[in-house]
Each structure stands twice: as structure tokens, then as C-alpha cells.
mmCIF file of C-alpha atoms in Angstrom:
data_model
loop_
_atom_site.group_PDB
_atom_site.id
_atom_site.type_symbol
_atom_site.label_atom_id
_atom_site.label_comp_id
_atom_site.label_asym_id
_atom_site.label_seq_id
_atom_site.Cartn_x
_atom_site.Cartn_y
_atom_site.Cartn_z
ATOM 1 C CA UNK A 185 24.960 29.473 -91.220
ATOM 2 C CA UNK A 186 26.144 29.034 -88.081
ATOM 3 C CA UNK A 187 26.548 25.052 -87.898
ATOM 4 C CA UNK A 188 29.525 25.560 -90.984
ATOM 5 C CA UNK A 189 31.654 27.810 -88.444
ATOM 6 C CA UNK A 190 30.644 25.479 -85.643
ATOM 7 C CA UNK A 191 31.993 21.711 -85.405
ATOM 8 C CA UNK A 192 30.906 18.952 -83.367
ATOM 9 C CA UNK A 193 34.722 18.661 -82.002
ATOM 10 C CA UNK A 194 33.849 21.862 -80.226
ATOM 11 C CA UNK A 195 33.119 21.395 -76.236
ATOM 12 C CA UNK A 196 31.484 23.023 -74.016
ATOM 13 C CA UNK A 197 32.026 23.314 -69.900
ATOM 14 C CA UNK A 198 29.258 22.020 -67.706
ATOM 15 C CA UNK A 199 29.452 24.582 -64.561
ATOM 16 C CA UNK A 200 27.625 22.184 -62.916
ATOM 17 C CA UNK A 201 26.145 22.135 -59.399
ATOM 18 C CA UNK A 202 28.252 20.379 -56.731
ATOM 19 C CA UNK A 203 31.363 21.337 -55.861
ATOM 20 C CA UNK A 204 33.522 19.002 -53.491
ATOM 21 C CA UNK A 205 32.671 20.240 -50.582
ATOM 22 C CA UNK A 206 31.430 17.733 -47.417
ATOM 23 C CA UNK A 207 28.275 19.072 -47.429
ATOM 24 C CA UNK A 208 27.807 19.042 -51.873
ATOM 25 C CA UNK A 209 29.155 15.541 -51.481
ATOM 26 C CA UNK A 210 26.377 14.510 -49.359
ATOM 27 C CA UNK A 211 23.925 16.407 -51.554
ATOM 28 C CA UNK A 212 25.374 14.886 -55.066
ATOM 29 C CA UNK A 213 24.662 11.108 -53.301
ATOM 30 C CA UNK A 214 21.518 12.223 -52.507
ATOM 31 C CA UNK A 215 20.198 12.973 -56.144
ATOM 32 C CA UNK A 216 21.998 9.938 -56.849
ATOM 33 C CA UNK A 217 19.909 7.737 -54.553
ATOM 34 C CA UNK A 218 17.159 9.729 -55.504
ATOM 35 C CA UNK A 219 17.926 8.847 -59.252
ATOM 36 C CA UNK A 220 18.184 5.278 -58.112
ATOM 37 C CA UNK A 221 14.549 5.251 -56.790
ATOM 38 C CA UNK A 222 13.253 7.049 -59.832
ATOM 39 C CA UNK A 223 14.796 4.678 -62.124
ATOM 40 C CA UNK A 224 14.013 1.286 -60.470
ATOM 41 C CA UNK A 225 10.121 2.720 -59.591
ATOM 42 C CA UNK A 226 9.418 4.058 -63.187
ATOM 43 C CA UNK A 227 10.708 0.834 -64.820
ATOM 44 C CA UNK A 228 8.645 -1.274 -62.314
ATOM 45 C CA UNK A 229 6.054 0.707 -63.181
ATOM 46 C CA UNK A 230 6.226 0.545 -67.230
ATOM 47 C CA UNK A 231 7.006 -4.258 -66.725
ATOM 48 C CA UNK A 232 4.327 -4.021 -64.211
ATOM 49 C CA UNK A 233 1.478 -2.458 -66.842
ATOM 50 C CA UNK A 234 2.781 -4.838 -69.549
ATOM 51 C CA UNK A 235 2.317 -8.131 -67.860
ATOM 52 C CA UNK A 236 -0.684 -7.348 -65.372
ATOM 53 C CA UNK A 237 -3.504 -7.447 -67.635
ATOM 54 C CA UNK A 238 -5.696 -6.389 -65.306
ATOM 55 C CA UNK A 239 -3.842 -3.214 -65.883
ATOM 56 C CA UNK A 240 -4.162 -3.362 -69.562
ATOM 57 C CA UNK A 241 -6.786 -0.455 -69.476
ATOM 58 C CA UNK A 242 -6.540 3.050 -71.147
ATOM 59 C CA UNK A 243 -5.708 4.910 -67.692
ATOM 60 C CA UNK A 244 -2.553 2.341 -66.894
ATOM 61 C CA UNK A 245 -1.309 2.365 -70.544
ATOM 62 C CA UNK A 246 -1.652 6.311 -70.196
ATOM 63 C CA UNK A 247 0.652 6.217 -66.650
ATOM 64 C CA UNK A 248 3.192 3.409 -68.287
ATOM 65 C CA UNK A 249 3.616 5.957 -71.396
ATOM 66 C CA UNK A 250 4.665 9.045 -68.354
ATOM 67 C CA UNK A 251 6.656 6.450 -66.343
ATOM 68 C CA UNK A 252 8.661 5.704 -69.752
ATOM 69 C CA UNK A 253 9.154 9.324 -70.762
ATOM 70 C CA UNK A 254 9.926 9.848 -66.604
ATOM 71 C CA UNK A 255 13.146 7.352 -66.979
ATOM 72 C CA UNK A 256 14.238 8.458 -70.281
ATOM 73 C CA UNK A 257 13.875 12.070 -68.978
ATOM 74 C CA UNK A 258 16.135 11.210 -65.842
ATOM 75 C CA UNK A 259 18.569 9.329 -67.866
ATOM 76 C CA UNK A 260 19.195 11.944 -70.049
ATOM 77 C CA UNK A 261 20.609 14.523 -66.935
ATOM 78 C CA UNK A 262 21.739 12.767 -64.624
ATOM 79 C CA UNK A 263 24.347 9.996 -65.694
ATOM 80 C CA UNK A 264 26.308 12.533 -67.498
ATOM 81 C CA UNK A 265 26.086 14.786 -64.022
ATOM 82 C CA UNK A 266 27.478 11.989 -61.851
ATOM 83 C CA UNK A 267 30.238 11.124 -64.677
ATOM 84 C CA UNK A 268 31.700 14.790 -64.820
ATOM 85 C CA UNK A 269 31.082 14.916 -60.932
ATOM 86 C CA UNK A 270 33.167 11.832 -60.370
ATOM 87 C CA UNK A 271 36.003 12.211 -63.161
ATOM 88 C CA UNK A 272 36.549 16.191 -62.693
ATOM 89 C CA UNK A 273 36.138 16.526 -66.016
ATOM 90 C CA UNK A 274 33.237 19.173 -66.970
ATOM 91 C CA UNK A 275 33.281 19.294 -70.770
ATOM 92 C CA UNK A 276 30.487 18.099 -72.943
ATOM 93 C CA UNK A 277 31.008 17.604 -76.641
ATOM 94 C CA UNK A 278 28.541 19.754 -78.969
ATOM 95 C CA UNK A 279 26.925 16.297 -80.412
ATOM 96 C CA UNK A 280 26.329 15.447 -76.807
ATOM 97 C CA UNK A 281 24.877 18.874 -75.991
ATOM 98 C CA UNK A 282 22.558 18.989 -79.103
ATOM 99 C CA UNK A 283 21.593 15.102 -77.670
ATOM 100 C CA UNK A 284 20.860 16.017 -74.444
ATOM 101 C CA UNK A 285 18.297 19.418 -75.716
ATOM 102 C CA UNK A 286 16.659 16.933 -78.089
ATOM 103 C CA UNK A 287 15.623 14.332 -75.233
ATOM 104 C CA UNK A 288 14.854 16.546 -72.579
ATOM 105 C CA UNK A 289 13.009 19.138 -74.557
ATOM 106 C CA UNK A 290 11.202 16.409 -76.543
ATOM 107 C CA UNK A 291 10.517 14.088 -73.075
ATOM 108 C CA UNK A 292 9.041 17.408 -71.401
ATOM 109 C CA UNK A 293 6.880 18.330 -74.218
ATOM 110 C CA UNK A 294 5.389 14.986 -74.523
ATOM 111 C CA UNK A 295 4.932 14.938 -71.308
ATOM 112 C CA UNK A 296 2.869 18.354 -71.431
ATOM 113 C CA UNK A 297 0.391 16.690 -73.942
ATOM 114 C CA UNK A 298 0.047 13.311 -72.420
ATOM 115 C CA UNK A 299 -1.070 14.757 -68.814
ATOM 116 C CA UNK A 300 -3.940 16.497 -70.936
ATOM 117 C CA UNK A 301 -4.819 12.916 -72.751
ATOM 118 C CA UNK A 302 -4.667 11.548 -68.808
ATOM 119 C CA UNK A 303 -7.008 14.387 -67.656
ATOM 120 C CA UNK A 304 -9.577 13.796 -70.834
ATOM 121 C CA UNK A 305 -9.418 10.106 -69.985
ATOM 122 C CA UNK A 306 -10.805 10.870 -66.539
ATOM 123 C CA UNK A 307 -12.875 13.476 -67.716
ATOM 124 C CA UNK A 308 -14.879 10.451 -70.056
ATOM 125 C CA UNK A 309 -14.461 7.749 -67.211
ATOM 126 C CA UNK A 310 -16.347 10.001 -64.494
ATOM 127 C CA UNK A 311 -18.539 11.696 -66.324
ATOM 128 C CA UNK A 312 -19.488 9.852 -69.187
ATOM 129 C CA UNK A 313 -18.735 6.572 -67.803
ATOM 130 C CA UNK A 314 -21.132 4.640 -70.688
ATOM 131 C CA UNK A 315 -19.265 5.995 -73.475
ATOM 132 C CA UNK A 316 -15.973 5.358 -72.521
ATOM 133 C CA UNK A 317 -15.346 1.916 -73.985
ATOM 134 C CA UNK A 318 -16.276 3.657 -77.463
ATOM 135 C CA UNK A 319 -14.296 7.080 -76.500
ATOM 136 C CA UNK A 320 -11.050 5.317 -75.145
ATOM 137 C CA UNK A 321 -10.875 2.471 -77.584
ATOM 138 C CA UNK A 322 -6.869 1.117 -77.825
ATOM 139 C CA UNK A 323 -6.716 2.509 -81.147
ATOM 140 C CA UNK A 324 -7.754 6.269 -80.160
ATOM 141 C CA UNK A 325 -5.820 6.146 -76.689
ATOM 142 C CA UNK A 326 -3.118 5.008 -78.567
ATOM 143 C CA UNK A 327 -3.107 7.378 -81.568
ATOM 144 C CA UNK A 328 -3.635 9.983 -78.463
ATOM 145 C CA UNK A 329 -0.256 8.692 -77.160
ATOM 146 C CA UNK A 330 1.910 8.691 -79.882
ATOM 147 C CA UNK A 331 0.815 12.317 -80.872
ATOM 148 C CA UNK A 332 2.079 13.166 -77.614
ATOM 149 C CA UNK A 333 5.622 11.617 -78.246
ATOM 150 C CA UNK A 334 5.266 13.010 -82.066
ATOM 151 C CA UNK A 335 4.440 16.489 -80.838
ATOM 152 C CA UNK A 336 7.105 16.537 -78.601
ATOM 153 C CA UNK A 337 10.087 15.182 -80.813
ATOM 154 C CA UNK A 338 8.951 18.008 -83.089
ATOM 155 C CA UNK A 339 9.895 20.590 -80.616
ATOM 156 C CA UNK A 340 12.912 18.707 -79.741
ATOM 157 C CA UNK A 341 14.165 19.576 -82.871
ATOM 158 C CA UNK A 342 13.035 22.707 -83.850
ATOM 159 C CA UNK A 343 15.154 23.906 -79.969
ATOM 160 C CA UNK A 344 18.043 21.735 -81.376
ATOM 161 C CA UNK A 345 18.125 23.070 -84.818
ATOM 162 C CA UNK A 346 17.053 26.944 -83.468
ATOM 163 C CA UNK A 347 19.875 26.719 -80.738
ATOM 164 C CA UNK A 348 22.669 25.404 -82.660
ATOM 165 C CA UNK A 349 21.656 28.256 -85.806
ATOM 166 C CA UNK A 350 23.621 30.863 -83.673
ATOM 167 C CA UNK A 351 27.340 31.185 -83.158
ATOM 168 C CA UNK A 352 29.472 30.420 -79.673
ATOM 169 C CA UNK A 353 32.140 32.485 -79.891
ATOM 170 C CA UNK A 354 32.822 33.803 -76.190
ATOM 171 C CA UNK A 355 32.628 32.128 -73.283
ATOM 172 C CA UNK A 356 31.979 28.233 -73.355
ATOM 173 C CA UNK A 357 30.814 27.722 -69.934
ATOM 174 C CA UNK A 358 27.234 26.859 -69.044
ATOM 175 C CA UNK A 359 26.161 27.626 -65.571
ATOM 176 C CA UNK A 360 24.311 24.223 -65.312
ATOM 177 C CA UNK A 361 24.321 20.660 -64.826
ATOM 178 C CA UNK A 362 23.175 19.912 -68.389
ATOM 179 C CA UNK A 363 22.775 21.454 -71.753
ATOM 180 C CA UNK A 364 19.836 23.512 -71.237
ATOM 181 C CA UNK A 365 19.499 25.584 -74.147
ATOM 182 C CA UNK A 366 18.291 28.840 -72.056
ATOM 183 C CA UNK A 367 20.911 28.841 -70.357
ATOM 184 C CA UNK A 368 22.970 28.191 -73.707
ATOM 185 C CA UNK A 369 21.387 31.166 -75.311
ATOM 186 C CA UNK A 370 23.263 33.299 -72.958
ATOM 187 C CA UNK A 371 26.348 32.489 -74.340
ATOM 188 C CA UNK A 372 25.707 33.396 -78.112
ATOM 189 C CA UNK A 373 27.485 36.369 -79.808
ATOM 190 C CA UNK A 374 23.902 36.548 -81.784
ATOM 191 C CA UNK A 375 21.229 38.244 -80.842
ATOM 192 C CA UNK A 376 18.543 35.548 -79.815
ATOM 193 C CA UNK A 377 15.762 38.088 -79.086
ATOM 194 C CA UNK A 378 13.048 36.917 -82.131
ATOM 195 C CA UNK A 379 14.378 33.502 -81.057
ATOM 196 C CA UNK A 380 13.127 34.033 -77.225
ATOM 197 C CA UNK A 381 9.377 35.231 -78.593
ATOM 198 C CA UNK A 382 8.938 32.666 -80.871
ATOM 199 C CA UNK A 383 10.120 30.455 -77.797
ATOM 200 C CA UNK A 384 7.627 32.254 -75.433
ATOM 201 C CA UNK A 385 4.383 31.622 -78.091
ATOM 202 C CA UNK A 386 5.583 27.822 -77.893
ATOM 203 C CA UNK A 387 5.757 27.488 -74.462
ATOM 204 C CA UNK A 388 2.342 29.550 -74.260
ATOM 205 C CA UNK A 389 1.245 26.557 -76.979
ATOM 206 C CA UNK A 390 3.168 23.913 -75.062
ATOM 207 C CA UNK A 391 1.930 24.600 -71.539
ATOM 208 C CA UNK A 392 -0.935 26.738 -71.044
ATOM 209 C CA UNK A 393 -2.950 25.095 -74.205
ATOM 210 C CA UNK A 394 -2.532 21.329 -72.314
ATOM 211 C CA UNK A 395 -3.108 23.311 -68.424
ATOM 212 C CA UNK A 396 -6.680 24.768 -70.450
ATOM 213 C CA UNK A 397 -7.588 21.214 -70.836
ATOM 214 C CA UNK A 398 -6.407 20.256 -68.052
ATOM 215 C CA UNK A 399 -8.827 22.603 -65.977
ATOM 216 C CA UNK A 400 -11.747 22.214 -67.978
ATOM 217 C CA UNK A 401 -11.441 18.527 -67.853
ATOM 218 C CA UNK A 402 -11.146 18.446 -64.187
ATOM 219 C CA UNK A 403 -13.657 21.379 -63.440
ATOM 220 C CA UNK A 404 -16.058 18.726 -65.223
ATOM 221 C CA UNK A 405 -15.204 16.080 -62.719
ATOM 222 C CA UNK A 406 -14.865 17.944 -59.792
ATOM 223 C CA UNK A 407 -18.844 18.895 -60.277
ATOM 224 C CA UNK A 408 -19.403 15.136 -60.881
ATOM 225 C CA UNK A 409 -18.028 13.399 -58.195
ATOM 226 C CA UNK A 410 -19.761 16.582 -56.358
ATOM 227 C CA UNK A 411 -22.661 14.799 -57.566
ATOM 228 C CA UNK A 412 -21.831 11.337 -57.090
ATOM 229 C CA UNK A 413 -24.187 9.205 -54.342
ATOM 230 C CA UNK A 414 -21.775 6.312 -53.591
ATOM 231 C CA UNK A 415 -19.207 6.973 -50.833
ATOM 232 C CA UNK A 416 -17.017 4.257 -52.659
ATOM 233 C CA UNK A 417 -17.089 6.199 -56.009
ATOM 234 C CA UNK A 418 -16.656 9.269 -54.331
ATOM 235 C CA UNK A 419 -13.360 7.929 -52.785
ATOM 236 C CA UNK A 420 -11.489 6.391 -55.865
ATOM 237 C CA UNK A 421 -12.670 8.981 -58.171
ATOM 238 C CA UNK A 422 -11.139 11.488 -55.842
ATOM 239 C CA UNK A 423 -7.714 9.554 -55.449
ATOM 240 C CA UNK A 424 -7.359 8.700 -58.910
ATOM 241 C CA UNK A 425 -7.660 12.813 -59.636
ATOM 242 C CA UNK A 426 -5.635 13.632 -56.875
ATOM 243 C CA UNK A 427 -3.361 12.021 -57.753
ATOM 244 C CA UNK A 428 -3.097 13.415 -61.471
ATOM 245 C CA UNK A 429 -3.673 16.993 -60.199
ATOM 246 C CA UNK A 430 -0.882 16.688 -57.691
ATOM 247 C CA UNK A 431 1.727 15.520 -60.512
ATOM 248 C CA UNK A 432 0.385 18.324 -63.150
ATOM 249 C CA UNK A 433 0.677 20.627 -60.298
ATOM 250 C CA UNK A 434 4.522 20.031 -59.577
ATOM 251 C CA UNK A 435 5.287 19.622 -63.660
ATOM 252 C CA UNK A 436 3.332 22.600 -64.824
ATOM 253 C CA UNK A 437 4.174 25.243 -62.019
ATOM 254 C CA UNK A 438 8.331 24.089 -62.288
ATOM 255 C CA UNK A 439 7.818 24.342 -66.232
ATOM 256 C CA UNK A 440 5.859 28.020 -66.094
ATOM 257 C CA UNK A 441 8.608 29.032 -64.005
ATOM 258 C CA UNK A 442 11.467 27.791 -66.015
ATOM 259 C CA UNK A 443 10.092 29.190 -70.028
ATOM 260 C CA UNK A 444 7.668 31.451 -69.347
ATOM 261 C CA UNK A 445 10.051 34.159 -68.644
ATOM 262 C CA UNK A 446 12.798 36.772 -70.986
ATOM 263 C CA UNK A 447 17.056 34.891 -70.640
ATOM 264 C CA UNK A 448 17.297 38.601 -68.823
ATOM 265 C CA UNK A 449 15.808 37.590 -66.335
ATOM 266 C CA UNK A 450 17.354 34.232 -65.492
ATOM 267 C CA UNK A 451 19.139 33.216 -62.194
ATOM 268 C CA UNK A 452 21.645 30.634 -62.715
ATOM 269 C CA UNK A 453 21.229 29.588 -58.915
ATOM 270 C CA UNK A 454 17.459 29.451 -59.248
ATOM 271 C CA UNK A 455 17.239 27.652 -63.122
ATOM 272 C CA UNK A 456 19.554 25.026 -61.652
ATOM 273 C CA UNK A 457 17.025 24.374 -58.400
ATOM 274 C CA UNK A 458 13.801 24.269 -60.418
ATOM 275 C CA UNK A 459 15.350 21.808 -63.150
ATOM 276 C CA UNK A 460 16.556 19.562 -60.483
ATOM 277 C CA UNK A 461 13.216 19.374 -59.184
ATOM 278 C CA UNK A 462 11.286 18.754 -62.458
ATOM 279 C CA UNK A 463 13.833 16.435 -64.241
ATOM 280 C CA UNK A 464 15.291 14.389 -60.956
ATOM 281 C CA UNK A 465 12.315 14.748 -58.180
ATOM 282 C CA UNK A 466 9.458 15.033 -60.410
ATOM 283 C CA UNK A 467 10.631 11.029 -62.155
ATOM 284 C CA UNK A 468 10.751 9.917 -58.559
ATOM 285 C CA UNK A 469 7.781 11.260 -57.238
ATOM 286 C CA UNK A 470 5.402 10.332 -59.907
ATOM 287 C CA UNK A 471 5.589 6.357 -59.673
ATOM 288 C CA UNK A 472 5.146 6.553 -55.805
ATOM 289 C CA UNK A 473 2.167 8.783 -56.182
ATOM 290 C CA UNK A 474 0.334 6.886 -58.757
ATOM 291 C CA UNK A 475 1.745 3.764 -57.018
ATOM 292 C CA UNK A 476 1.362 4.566 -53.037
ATOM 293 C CA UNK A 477 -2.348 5.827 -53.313
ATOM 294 C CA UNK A 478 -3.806 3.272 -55.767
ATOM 295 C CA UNK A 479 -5.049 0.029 -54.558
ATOM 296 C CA UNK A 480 -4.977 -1.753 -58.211
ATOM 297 C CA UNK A 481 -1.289 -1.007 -58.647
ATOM 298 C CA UNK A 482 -0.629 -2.294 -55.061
ATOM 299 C CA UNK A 483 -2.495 -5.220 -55.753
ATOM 300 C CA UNK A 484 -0.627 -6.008 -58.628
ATOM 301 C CA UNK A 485 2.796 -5.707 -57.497
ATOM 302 C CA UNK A 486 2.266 -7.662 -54.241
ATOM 303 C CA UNK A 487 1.132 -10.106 -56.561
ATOM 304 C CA UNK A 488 4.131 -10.156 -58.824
ATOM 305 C CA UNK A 489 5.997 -10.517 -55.612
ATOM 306 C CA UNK A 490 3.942 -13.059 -54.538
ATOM 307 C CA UNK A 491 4.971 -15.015 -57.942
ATOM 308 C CA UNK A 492 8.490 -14.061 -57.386
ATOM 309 C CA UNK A 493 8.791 -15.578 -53.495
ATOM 310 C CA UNK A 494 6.925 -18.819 -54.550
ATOM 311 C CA UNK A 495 9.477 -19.411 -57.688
ATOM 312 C CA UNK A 496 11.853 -19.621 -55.144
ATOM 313 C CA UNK A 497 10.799 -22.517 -53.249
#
């Protein structure tokens, strides 16, 4: 095995993807004000679903369980890119490497399940709006939810365990920000080929199985609201699923891009642009879009901000 000629002393070199130059300076505070706004938006999003129970509905505990996985996701990238950024140091222990595949593989599977669950929850709202009491009862949205995070830990570790089951005898350099364990692959003196097609039929299981349900869900509401008579309920049933389609839009399309294809293939330059924009932009983008174009969440945080202003007088 692999793991006995392998210990957890060993380091490995973060390439990264800022150097010091003017311009990389300016883009490395950039992702770190844009790290800022994802982490204070999807942990005002998470408080402001737990004590707004007006919000304490199936759809809002669906979009606190993304916001959480959104700032764990973010947390587990970018931190340790600002530290090595700041302190010119680039090495990562192997402990910390196998931590940082767990969470991010784990977050972005769970996160591949749970935007189905949110797509079959506004499949039953709009078009089987009597039933959904019964359909979306705590207990089954809830059991839905932690499948998702269950589901997604699993493949966490079967990329940790797979991964760290080859030797790392060459180079130690990875041409990335973060332990990403495609681009880890490359390094291996093994040959990872049956380990790439087994990788390819879970990704295929991972991302096309939740898109299916995804489409059929929402080809199901589109003909409903088609349907609809009320201008009002043609309007929030169109902004709530905007609003979904436009975040399973960015996720999916950045993760088909990024697994869906042979470690042949690979572009450093190009893996380390698409994986800033699903684990940095993505967690910033999804709070304001649920946020920005949904009166009940405005409502409630100019109401918790109401409550905050009058406890200062």
C-alpha cells in the first residue's frame, strides 16, 4: 500500500495562483473581498432562516442547508490561499491536503444532490401545490437533506482514500491554489487510468443523475406556470425558479467542465479559473441571488435590522 511508504510529515507545494506582481496583488484582494462578502452573506443567510420563522418552511431550510455547505466550501480554499500568499510559504502538509479533498469534494457533492431536492421541492409546490404539506413534511425534507450531506461525505472519502492509495514519488508541486486531487493525480508515479474511469462513472452519477432531475422537475413547472391564470403567481413562481436555475446553471456547467474530462487533457491555467469561479464566486453569488430577487428574504432582514436599530435606542 501506498499510505505505508507515504507519511503525513510529507509536504506538498501549492503552485498557487498569484504571484507578487501589482496587478496579482490587486487580483488576490479582490478574491479576498470577494471571500469576505461570501462569508458574511452565507452566514446571514443560514441565522436569518433559523430565527425568522416565517422562513421556517421546506424551501428556506433547503437554501440555509446550500448557504452552510457555500461557507464551509469557501473556507476550506481560501484561508489557506491567503496564508501561503501572505507568508511566502507554499507547502501544505499531506494531512492538510487529504483535509482539504475531503471537504471540498464532500461540500460539492452534497451540493449536487441538494439542488435536485430544491428543484423537486418546487416541482411539488407549483404543480401539486395541495399535496405539498404531506410531500415536504420536516421529517422527509429533512431526511432529503441529510442524504445529501451523507452522499456527499461518502465520496469525500472514497477521493481521499483513492488519491492517497498511489505513490508521490516525483515532483511535489501542484499547479493550484488547493489540493485538488486531479490535479494531484498528475503527479503520481502510478498509473491512475482505472482510477480516472471509475472517477468519470461517478461524476456521470454525481452530476448528470441530479441535472436529469433537475430538468424534468423544472420542464414540469415551466408547463405549469405556462398554465397559470394569476399574473401574481406567474411572477413569484418564475423568480423563485429563476433563481434556482441560474445557480444550477453556474454550479453544474463549472463542475461538467472541471470532471467530466481524461487528467490528459487538463490545463493548469484553465482548472485554476473554473475552480475559482465555482468554489470563491459561486459562495458569493448564491446568497445575493436567492437574497436580491426574493421579497420574503428582504422582508426579513430589514426586519432584523429594524430590531437591531431600535435595541440601540
Amino acid at each position: 500500500m501506498a499510505w505505508e511508504n507515504q507519511t503525513f510529515n510529507s509536504d506538498f507545494i501549492l503552485l498557487g495562483i498569484f504571484n507578487h506582481s501589482p496587478t496579482h496583488t490587486f487580483l488576490f484582494f479582490l478574491v479576498l473581498a470577494i471571500f469576505s462578502v461570501a462569508f458574511m452573506g452565507n452566514s446571514a443567510m443560514v441565522l436569518l432562516i433559523y430565527l425568522d420563522t416565517q422562513l421556517h418552511t421546506p424551501m428556506y431550510f433547503l437554501l440555509s442547508q446550500l448557504s452552510l455547505m457555500d461557507f464551509m466550501l469557501i473556507c476550506t480554499t481560501v484561508p489557506k490561499m491567503a496564508f501561503n500568499y501572505l507568508s511566502g510559504s507554499k507547502f501544505i502538509s499531506m494531512a492538510g491536503c487529504a483535509t482539504q479533498i475531503f471537504f471540498y469534494t464532500s461540500l460539492l457533492g452534497s451540493e449536487c444532490f441538494l439542488l435536485a431536492v430544491m428543484a423537486y421541492d418546487r416541482y411539488i409546490a407549483i404543480c401539486h401545490p395541495l399535496r405539498y404539506t404531506n410531500f415536504m413534511r420536516p421529517q422527509i425534507c429533512g431526511l432529503m437533506a441529510a442524504f445529501s450531506w451523507i452522499l456527499g461525505s461518502t465520496d469525500g472519502i472514497i477521493n481521499v482514500v483513492a488519491t492517497f492509495s498511489f505513490s508521490y514519488c516525483g515532483s511535489r508541486e501542484i499547479a493550484h491554489f488547493f489540493c485538488e486531487f486531479p490535479s494531484l493525480l498528475i503527479l503520481s508515479c502510478n498509473d491512475t487510468s482505472i482510477f480516472e474511469k471509475v472517477l468519470f462513472i461517478c461524476c456521470i452519477v454525481m452530476l448528470v443523475f441530479p441535472v436529469a432531475i433537475i430538468i424534468a422537475s423544472y420542464a414540469r413547472v415551466i408547463l405549469a406556470v405556462i398554465h397559470m391564470g394569476s399574473g401574481e403567481g406567474h411572477r413569484k413562481a418564475f423568480t423563485t425558479c429563476s433563481s434556482h436555475l441560474t445557480v444550477v446553471g453556474m454550479y453544474y456547467g463549472a463542475g461538467l467542465f472541471m470532471y467530466i474530462r481524461p487528467t490528459s487533457d487538463r490545463s493548469p491555467i484553465k482548472d485554476k479559473m473554473v475552480s475559482v469561479f465555482y468554489t470563491i464566486l459561486t459562495p458569493m453569488l448564491n446568497p445575493l441571488i436567492y437574497s436580491l430577487r426574493n421579497k420574503e428574504v428582504t422582508r426579513a432582514f430589514k426586519k432584523m435590522l429594524g430590531k437591531g436599530k431600535s435595541g440601540e435606542r
